XYZ file of C-alpha atoms in Angstrom:
308
model
C -9.342 -24.645 26.664
C -9.731 -22.077 29.410
C -10.856 -18.544 28.639
C -7.591 -16.581 28.602
C -9.016 -13.061 28.331
C -11.480 -12.358 31.167
C -13.553 -9.210 30.928
C -11.958 -7.373 33.832
C -10.604 -3.886 34.359
C -6.824 -3.382 34.626
C -5.296 -2.727 38.023
C -3.526 0.363 36.656
C -6.224 2.405 34.908
C -4.424 5.712 35.033
C -2.804 5.242 31.597
C -5.428 5.346 28.815
C -4.669 2.425 26.519
C -5.279 2.849 22.795
C -6.978 0.342 20.564
C -4.728 -2.647 19.992
C -3.242 -2.913 23.494
C -3.315 -5.802 25.937
C -1.714 -5.783 29.381
C -1.040 -8.791 31.597
C -0.630 -8.131 35.314
C 1.761 -10.618 37.042
C 1.403 -12.118 40.502
C 3.153 -15.231 41.906
C 2.591 -18.890 40.970
C 4.200 -22.252 41.764
C 7.273 -22.721 39.621
C 7.421 -25.532 37.080
C 9.826 -26.693 34.379
C 9.730 -27.117 30.571
C 11.339 -28.805 27.431
C 10.848 -27.406 23.939
C 9.015 -24.434 22.546
C 5.834 -26.092 21.308
C 5.709 -28.526 24.211
C 5.900 -25.508 26.494
C 3.227 -23.596 24.618
C 0.840 -26.556 24.633
C 1.463 -27.015 28.318
C 0.803 -23.364 29.067
C -2.567 -23.704 27.362
C -3.688 -27.236 28.175
C -1.853 -28.888 31.053
C -3.070 -28.751 34.659
C -0.934 -27.099 37.330
C 0.560 -30.468 38.287
C 2.403 -30.721 34.929
C 6.195 -30.474 34.803
C 6.133 -27.323 32.652
C 7.052 -23.717 33.512
C 3.829 -21.832 34.278
C 3.278 -18.077 33.764
C 1.919 -15.642 36.283
C -1.872 -15.483 36.526
C -2.967 -12.472 34.520
C -5.275 -9.517 34.792
C -5.892 -8.744 31.130
C -7.139 -5.513 29.620
C -8.012 -5.709 25.956
C -9.056 -3.035 23.513
C -7.825 -5.119 20.586
C -9.702 -7.076 18.004
C -9.858 -10.829 18.538
C -6.312 -12.116 19.146
C -5.550 -15.799 19.613
C -4.918 -16.637 23.289
C -2.205 -19.012 22.094
C -0.383 -16.141 20.360
C -0.431 -14.055 23.540
C 0.853 -17.023 25.552
C 3.639 -17.591 23.023
C 4.716 -13.984 23.338
C 4.648 -14.103 27.131
C 6.526 -17.408 27.280
C 9.571 -16.129 25.361
C 9.630 -12.580 26.794
C 11.720 -11.662 29.818
C 11.985 -8.490 31.869
C 15.495 -7.007 31.863
C 16.257 -5.162 35.106
C 19.465 -3.150 35.416
C 20.703 -0.671 37.969
C 19.712 2.061 35.498
C 16.397 1.032 33.929
C 13.895 -1.686 33.019
C 13.743 -3.188 29.534
C 12.685 -6.344 27.749
C 14.338 -9.343 26.126
C 13.707 -12.557 24.209
C 14.641 -16.104 25.239
C 16.442 -17.388 22.155
C 18.533 -20.427 23.045
C 19.187 -23.031 25.730
C 22.426 -24.986 26.013
C 22.220 -27.429 28.880
C 21.646 -25.172 31.900
C 22.582 -21.912 30.121
C 19.942 -19.705 28.518
C 20.607 -16.860 26.114
C 18.492 -13.715 25.869
C 18.541 -11.196 23.033
C 17.887 -7.545 23.859
C 18.901 -4.058 22.712
C 22.397 -2.831 23.493
C 20.975 0.462 24.785
C 18.967 -1.433 27.421
C 22.091 -2.744 29.155
C 24.740 -0.217 28.113
C 26.688 1.048 31.136
C 24.914 -1.268 33.572
C 26.808 -2.654 36.539
C 24.285 -5.423 37.196
C 21.661 -7.208 35.099
C 18.764 -9.299 36.396
C 16.243 -11.157 34.238
C 12.733 -12.124 35.270
C 11.203 -15.072 33.426
C 7.551 -15.981 32.922
C 7.390 -17.964 36.176
C 8.511 -14.980 38.270
C 12.027 -16.237 38.963
C 14.876 -13.713 39.024
C 18.148 -14.694 37.346
C 21.456 -12.880 37.498
C 22.724 -12.366 33.933
C 25.854 -11.248 32.142
C 26.744 -10.004 28.684
C 28.021 -12.671 26.314
C 31.497 -11.445 25.286
C 31.802 -13.975 22.442
C 29.150 -12.315 20.270
C 30.016 -9.016 18.604
C 27.083 -7.254 16.942
C 29.242 -4.386 15.746
C 27.277 -1.113 15.606
C 23.890 -2.854 15.731
C 21.720 -2.038 18.736
C 21.828 -5.645 19.915
C 23.204 -7.476 22.950
C 23.202 -11.120 23.989
C 22.802 -12.018 27.664
C 23.171 -15.379 29.368
C 22.007 -16.839 32.668
C 22.096 -20.182 34.445
C 18.910 -22.100 35.259
C 19.719 -25.699 36.238
C 16.731 -28.053 35.997
C 14.422 -25.237 34.905
C 13.297 -25.268 31.286
C 11.695 -22.399 29.394
C 10.406 -22.088 25.822
C 12.700 -20.300 23.390
C 11.781 -18.215 20.358
C 11.327 -19.423 16.811
C 12.349 -17.013 14.056
C 11.005 -16.053 10.636
C 12.008 -13.518 7.999
C 10.997 -9.919 8.581
C 12.285 -7.954 5.596
C 9.948 -9.667 3.137
C 6.750 -8.964 5.051
C 4.409 -6.942 2.820
C 3.347 -3.527 4.052
C 0.064 -3.959 5.905
C 0.955 -7.393 7.320
C -0.339 -7.813 10.914
C 2.424 -7.930 13.537
C 2.340 -8.157 17.326
C 4.655 -6.516 19.873
C 5.329 -7.555 23.462
C 7.361 -6.319 26.405
C 7.383 -4.703 29.836
C 6.650 -0.956 29.775
C 8.457 0.883 32.543
C 6.105 3.863 32.495
C 2.780 1.996 32.407
C 1.714 3.440 35.755
C 3.469 5.870 38.037
C 1.543 4.329 40.939
C 2.490 0.746 40.053
C 5.496 -0.879 41.711
C 5.798 -3.532 39.002
C 5.834 -3.573 35.223
C 3.020 -5.582 33.604
C 3.400 -7.591 30.435
C 2.114 -5.554 27.495
C 0.905 -6.852 24.125
C -0.162 -4.731 21.161
C -1.205 -5.383 17.594
C -0.468 -3.350 14.491
C 0.772 -3.639 10.930
C 3.998 -3.282 8.981
C 4.221 0.350 7.827
C 7.572 0.401 5.995
C 10.656 -1.585 5.017
C 13.603 0.748 4.529
C 15.986 0.170 1.575
C 18.898 0.064 4.028
C 19.343 -0.008 7.776
C 18.995 3.073 9.916
C 21.565 3.659 12.648
C 21.663 0.653 14.967
C 20.291 -1.764 12.378
C 16.666 -0.583 12.426
C 14.884 -1.279 9.153
C 11.330 -2.529 9.796
C 8.650 0.036 10.626
C 5.256 -0.813 12.145
C 2.214 0.818 13.712
C 2.115 -1.036 17.047
C 2.134 0.995 20.233
C 5.563 0.683 21.873
C 6.129 2.146 25.335
C 9.349 2.960 27.143
C 10.673 -0.266 28.674
C 9.582 -2.469 25.763
C 12.930 -2.075 23.984
C 14.426 -5.503 23.366
C 11.060 -7.248 23.176
C 9.831 -9.387 20.274
C 7.887 -8.364 17.194
C 5.908 -11.443 16.125
C 4.024 -12.638 13.081
C 0.639 -14.358 13.272
C 2.321 -17.732 13.883
C 4.129 -16.442 16.971
C 7.534 -16.368 15.255
C 9.937 -13.519 15.952
C 10.423 -11.357 12.856
C 12.289 -8.492 14.559
C 13.358 -7.014 17.891
C 11.875 -3.612 18.609
C 13.797 -0.701 20.082
C 12.565 2.692 18.797
C 9.061 3.863 19.623
C 7.145 6.366 17.537
C 7.787 10.072 18.016
C 10.923 9.810 20.198
C 11.317 12.644 22.669
C 15.014 13.217 22.049
C 17.681 12.463 19.490
C 17.277 11.834 15.779
C 17.538 8.107 15.028
C 16.483 8.557 11.399
C 19.834 8.389 9.661
C 21.157 5.547 7.548
C 24.165 3.621 8.801
C 26.283 5.028 5.949
C 25.657 8.554 7.246
C 23.166 9.606 4.574
C 19.664 10.797 5.410
C 16.300 9.489 4.190
C 14.280 11.762 1.933
C 12.620 14.677 3.711
C 9.227 13.510 2.481
C 9.659 10.344 4.542
C 10.072 12.153 7.854
C 6.415 11.895 8.906
C 6.411 8.152 8.201
C 9.658 7.655 10.078
C 8.466 9.596 13.121
C 4.999 8.058 13.250
C 6.260 4.466 13.044
C 7.938 2.328 15.652
C 11.130 0.622 14.449
C 12.693 -2.812 14.867
C 15.833 -4.686 13.845
C 14.753 -7.534 11.523
C 15.625 -11.179 11.995
C 17.775 -11.168 8.863
C 20.135 -8.648 10.488
C 20.271 -10.583 13.766
C 21.141 -13.832 11.997
C 24.104 -12.285 10.233
C 25.836 -12.190 13.623
C 24.244 -14.984 15.608
C 22.037 -18.043 15.027
C 20.585 -20.394 17.640
C 19.914 -23.206 15.173
C 21.076 -22.738 11.563
C 19.450 -26.032 10.520
C 15.981 -24.902 11.599
C 15.942 -21.132 11.099
C 15.681 -19.269 7.757
C 18.909 -17.985 6.276
C 19.364 -14.203 6.301
C 18.253 -12.483 3.111
C 21.474 -10.489 2.828
C 20.839 -9.589 -0.799
C 17.436 -8.006 -0.124
C 17.626 -4.359 -1.179
C 14.449 -2.795 -2.559
C 14.887 0.146 -4.902
C 12.799 2.259 -2.577
C 11.137 1.715 0.798
C 7.740 0.104 0.795
C 5.595 2.573 2.686
C 2.115 2.924 4.034
C 0.760 5.732 6.162
C 0.740 4.496 9.800
C -2.566 4.317 11.587
C -3.595 6.978 14.083
C -3.205 4.407 16.865
C 0.402 5.550 17.257
């Protein structure tokens, strides 16, 4: 297996990266095609460039993290897409393929009010996308996009439960930060590690319920939060210490205890898989059923690390 993490400096050094951050700088590569998730992942790691599998950009990698499996980083990159609108840049997750139609899960706030949506996949291709009007996520901060890609095959995400992860469980976040470098014309792939910091007893506004210590930058909204097996356990959308607004209110209008405010502010927040699957499921025979009855008497909490 090739060495995936060369010891090289990032091309955009002006943003000091904290411990736990990896960035992948994209360039262009020949475009390939792909079948299923694990076939795609194995191909990304093992097959030569002549294989009939979608290939990612070559990467400049900057790592200040502890040892992270190259396969896990490749899994995250393979299912992550850049969401480009006329208003902003965000992230998304490839979640299903039906013939030539792919579906991408992202945050509703990433695409809200947009007149046009373009998705960039791991091979550098740009795809015009549209909102899927058949899926209604209610007041959850979720949106489903679709795009056409005839004869091009990409890996799609596998899911696992998020609400039952113990506090302290390692998790990994991925996406495309829009503010990585003011001097950079593109948005590199960004990967960070952290741990679960809290599971709230009920959802905050927008469906957010899983807190974690990973660094999340603006532009990473809609990206995946992964477990150590590369399965999506949540979709992230609120970074720590937001500059405006107060997202820390339960969906029923009540407020968390005042003593929890430091934990809420110092954690990043994601919508867990269980919530997503109440509204949409790519494969009900393969994916875990939502744990709708899960309701702890009080939130499981742990003081977030100073890395946030």
